[in-house]
PDB file of C-alpha atoms in Angstrom:
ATOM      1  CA  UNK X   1      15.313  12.601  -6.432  1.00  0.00           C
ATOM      2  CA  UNK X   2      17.213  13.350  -3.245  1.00  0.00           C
ATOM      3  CA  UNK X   3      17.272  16.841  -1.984  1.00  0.00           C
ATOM      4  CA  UNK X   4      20.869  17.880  -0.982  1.00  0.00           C
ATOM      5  CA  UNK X   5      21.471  20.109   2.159  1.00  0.00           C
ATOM      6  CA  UNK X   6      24.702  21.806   2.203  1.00  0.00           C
ATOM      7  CA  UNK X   7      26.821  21.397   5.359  1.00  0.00           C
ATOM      8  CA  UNK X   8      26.674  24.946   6.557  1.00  0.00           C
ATOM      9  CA  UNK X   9      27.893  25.205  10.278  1.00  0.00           C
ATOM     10  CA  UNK X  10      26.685  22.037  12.432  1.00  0.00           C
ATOM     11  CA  UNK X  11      24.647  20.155   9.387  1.00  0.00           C
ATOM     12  CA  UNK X  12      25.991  17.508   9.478  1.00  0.00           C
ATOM     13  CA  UNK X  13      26.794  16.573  13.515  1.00  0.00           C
ATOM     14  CA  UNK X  14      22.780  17.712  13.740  1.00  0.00           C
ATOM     15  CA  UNK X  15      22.016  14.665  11.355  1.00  0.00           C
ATOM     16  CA  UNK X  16      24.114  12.719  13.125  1.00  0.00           C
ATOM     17  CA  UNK X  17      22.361  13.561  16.071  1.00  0.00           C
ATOM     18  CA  UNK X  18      19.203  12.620  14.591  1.00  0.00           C
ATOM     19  CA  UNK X  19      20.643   9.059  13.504  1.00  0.00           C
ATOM     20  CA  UNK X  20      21.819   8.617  16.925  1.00  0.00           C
ATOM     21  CA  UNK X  21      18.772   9.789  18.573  1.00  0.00           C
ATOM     22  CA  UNK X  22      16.587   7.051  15.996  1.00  0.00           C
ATOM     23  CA  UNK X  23      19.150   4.045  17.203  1.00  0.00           C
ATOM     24  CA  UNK X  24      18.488   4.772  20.731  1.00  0.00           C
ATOM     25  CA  UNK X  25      15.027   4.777  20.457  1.00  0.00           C
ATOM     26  CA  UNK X  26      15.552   0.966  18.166  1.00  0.00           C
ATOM     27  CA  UNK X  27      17.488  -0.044  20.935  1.00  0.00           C
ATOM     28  CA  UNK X  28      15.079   0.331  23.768  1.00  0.00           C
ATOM     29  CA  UNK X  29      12.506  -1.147  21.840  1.00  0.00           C
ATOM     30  CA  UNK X  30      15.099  -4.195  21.824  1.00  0.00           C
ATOM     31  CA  UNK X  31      14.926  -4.315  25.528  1.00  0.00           C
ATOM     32  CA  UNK X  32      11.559  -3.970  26.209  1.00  0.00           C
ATOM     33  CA  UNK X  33      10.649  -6.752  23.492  1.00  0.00           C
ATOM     34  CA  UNK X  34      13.316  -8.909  24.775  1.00  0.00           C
ATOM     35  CA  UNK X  35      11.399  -8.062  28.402  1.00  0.00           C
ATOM     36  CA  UNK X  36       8.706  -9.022  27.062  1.00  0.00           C
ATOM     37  CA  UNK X  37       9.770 -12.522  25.646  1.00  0.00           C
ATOM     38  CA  UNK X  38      11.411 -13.105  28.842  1.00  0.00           C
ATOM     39  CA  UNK X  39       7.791 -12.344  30.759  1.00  0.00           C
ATOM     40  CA  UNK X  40       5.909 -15.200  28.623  1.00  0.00           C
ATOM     41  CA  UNK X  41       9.112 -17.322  29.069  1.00  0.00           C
ATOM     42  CA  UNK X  42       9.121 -17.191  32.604  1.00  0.00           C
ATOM     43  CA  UNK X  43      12.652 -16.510  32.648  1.00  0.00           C
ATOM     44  CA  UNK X  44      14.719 -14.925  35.650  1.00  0.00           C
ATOM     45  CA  UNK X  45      18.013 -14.264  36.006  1.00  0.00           C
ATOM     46  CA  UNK X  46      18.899 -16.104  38.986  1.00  0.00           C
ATOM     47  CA  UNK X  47      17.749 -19.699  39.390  1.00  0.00           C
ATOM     48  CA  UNK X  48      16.202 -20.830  42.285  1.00  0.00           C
ATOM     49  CA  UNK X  49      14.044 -23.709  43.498  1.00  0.00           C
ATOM     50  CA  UNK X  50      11.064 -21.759  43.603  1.00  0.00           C
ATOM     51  CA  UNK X  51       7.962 -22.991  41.301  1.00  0.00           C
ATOM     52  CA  UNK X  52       6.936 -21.836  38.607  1.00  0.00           C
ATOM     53  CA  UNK X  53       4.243 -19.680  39.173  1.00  0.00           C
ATOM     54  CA  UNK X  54       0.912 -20.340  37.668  1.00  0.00           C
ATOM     55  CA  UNK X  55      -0.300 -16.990  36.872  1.00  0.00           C
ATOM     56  CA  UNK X  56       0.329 -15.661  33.001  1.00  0.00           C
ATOM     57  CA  UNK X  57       1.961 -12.914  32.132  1.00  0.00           C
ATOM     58  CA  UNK X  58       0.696 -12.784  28.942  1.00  0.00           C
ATOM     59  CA  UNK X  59      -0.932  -9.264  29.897  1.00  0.00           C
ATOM     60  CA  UNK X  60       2.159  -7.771  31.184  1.00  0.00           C
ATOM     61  CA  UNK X  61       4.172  -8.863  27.821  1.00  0.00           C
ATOM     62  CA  UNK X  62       1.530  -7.467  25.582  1.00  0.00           C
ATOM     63  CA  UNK X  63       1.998  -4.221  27.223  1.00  0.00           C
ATOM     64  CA  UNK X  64       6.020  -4.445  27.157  1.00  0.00           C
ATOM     65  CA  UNK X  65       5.632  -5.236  23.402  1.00  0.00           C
ATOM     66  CA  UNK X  66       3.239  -2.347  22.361  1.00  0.00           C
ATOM     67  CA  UNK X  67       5.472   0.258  24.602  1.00  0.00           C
ATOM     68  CA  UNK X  68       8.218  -1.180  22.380  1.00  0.00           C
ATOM     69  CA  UNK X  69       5.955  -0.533  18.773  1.00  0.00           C
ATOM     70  CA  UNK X  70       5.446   2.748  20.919  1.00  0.00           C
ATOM     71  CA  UNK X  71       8.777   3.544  21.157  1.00  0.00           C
ATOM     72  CA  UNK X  72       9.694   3.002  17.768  1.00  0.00           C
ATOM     73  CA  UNK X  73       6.743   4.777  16.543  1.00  0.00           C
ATOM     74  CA  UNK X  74       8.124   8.095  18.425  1.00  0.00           C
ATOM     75  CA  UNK X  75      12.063   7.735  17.197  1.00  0.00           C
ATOM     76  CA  UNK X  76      10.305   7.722  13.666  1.00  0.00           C
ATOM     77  CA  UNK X  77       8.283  10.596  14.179  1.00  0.00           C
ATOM     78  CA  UNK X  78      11.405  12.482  16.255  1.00  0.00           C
ATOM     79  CA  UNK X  79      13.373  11.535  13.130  1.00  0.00           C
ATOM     80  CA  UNK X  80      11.059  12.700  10.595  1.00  0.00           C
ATOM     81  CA  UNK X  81      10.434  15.983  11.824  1.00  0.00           C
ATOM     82  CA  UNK X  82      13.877  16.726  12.678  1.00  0.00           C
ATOM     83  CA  UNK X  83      14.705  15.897   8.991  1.00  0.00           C
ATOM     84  CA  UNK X  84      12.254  17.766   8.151  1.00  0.00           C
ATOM     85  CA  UNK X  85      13.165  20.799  10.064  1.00  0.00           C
ATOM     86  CA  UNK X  86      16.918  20.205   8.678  1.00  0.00           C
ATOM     87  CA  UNK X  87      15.700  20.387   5.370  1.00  0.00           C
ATOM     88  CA  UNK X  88      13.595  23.478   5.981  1.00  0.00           C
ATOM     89  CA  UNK X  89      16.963  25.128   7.847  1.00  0.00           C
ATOM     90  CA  UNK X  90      14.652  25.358  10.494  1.00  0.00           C
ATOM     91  CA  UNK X  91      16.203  25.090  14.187  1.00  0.00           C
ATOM     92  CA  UNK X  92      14.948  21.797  15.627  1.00  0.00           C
ATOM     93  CA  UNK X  93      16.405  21.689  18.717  1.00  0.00           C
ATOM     94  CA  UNK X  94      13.192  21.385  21.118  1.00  0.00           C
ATOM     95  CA  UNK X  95      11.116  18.449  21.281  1.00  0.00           C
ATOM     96  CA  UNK X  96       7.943  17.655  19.289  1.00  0.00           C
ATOM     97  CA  UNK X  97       4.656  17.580  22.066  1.00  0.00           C
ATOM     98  CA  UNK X  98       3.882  13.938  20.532  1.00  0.00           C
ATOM     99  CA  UNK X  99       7.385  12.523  20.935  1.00  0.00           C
ATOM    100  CA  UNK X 100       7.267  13.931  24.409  1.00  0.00           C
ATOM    101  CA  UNK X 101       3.967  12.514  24.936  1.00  0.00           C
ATOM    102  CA  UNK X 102       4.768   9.265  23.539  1.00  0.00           C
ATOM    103  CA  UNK X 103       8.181   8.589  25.622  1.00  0.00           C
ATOM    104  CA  UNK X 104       6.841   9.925  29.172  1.00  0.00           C
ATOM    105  CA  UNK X 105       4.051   6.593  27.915  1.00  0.00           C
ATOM    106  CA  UNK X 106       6.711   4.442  27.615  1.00  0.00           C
ATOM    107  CA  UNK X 107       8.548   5.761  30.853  1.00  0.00           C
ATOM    108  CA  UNK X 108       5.505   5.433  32.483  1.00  0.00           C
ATOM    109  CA  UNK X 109       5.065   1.710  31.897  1.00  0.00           C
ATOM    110  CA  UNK X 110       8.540   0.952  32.519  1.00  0.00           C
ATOM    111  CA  UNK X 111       7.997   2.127  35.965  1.00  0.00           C
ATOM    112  CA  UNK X 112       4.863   0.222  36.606  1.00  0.00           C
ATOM    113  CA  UNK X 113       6.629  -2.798  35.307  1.00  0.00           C
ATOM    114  CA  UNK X 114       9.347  -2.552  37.934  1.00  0.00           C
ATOM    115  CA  UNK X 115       6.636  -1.997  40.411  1.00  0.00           C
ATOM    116  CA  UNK X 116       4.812  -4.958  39.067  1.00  0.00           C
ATOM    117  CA  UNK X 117       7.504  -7.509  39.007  1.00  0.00           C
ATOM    118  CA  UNK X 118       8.989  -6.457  42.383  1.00  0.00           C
ATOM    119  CA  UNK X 119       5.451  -7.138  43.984  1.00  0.00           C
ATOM    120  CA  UNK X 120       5.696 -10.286  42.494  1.00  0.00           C
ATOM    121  CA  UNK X 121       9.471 -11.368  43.007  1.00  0.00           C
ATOM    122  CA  UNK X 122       8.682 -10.456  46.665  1.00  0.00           C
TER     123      UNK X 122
END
């Protein structure tokens, strides 16, 4: 049975927050999976006449595609709690230490991945 929250001040732009906050987090995960497909794929974004190179990046792309998992895995819990906290009439509005954790991960490995790939564009 649902529990219903009554829409007392900011309710419900807080849950929209929350909704928007989840999508953001589904849509990186988009980009770093579709990173990560375009790693084992070899693909760039301008053609050249360079060869292929003969070096996998099958390592890279596994790491792209569990910072994505990762990144879904902290808009969940960032969701969750904040429900949670909603439902509790609790004020929600500083972060969670694991969803903090989790994203400074993910920001992490986006950085080394730009390092990465400009070492070996270059």
């Amino acid at each position: 049975m649902p529990h219903l929250v009554e829409n007392i001040g900011s309710t419900a732009r807080d849950f929209c927050m929350l909704e928007r906050n989840i999508l953001s987090h589904l849509k990186l995960a988009l980009l770093l999976s579709l990173l990560s497909s375009s790693l084992l794929l070899h693909a760039r974004l301008v053609p050249g006449n360079e060869p292929r190179s003969t070096g996998s990046n099958v390592p890279l792309a596994s790491v792209e595609y569990a910072t994505a998992m990762a990144a879904i895995a902290g808009g969940v819990w960032e969701y969750y709690s904040g429900y949670n906290d909603l439902r509790q009439t609790r004020a929600f509005l500083s972060g969670v230490r694991p969803h903090l954790i989790i994203m400074g991960a993910v920001t992490c490995v986006v950085f080394g991945t730009t390092i990465v790939l400009l070492v070996q564009g270059g």
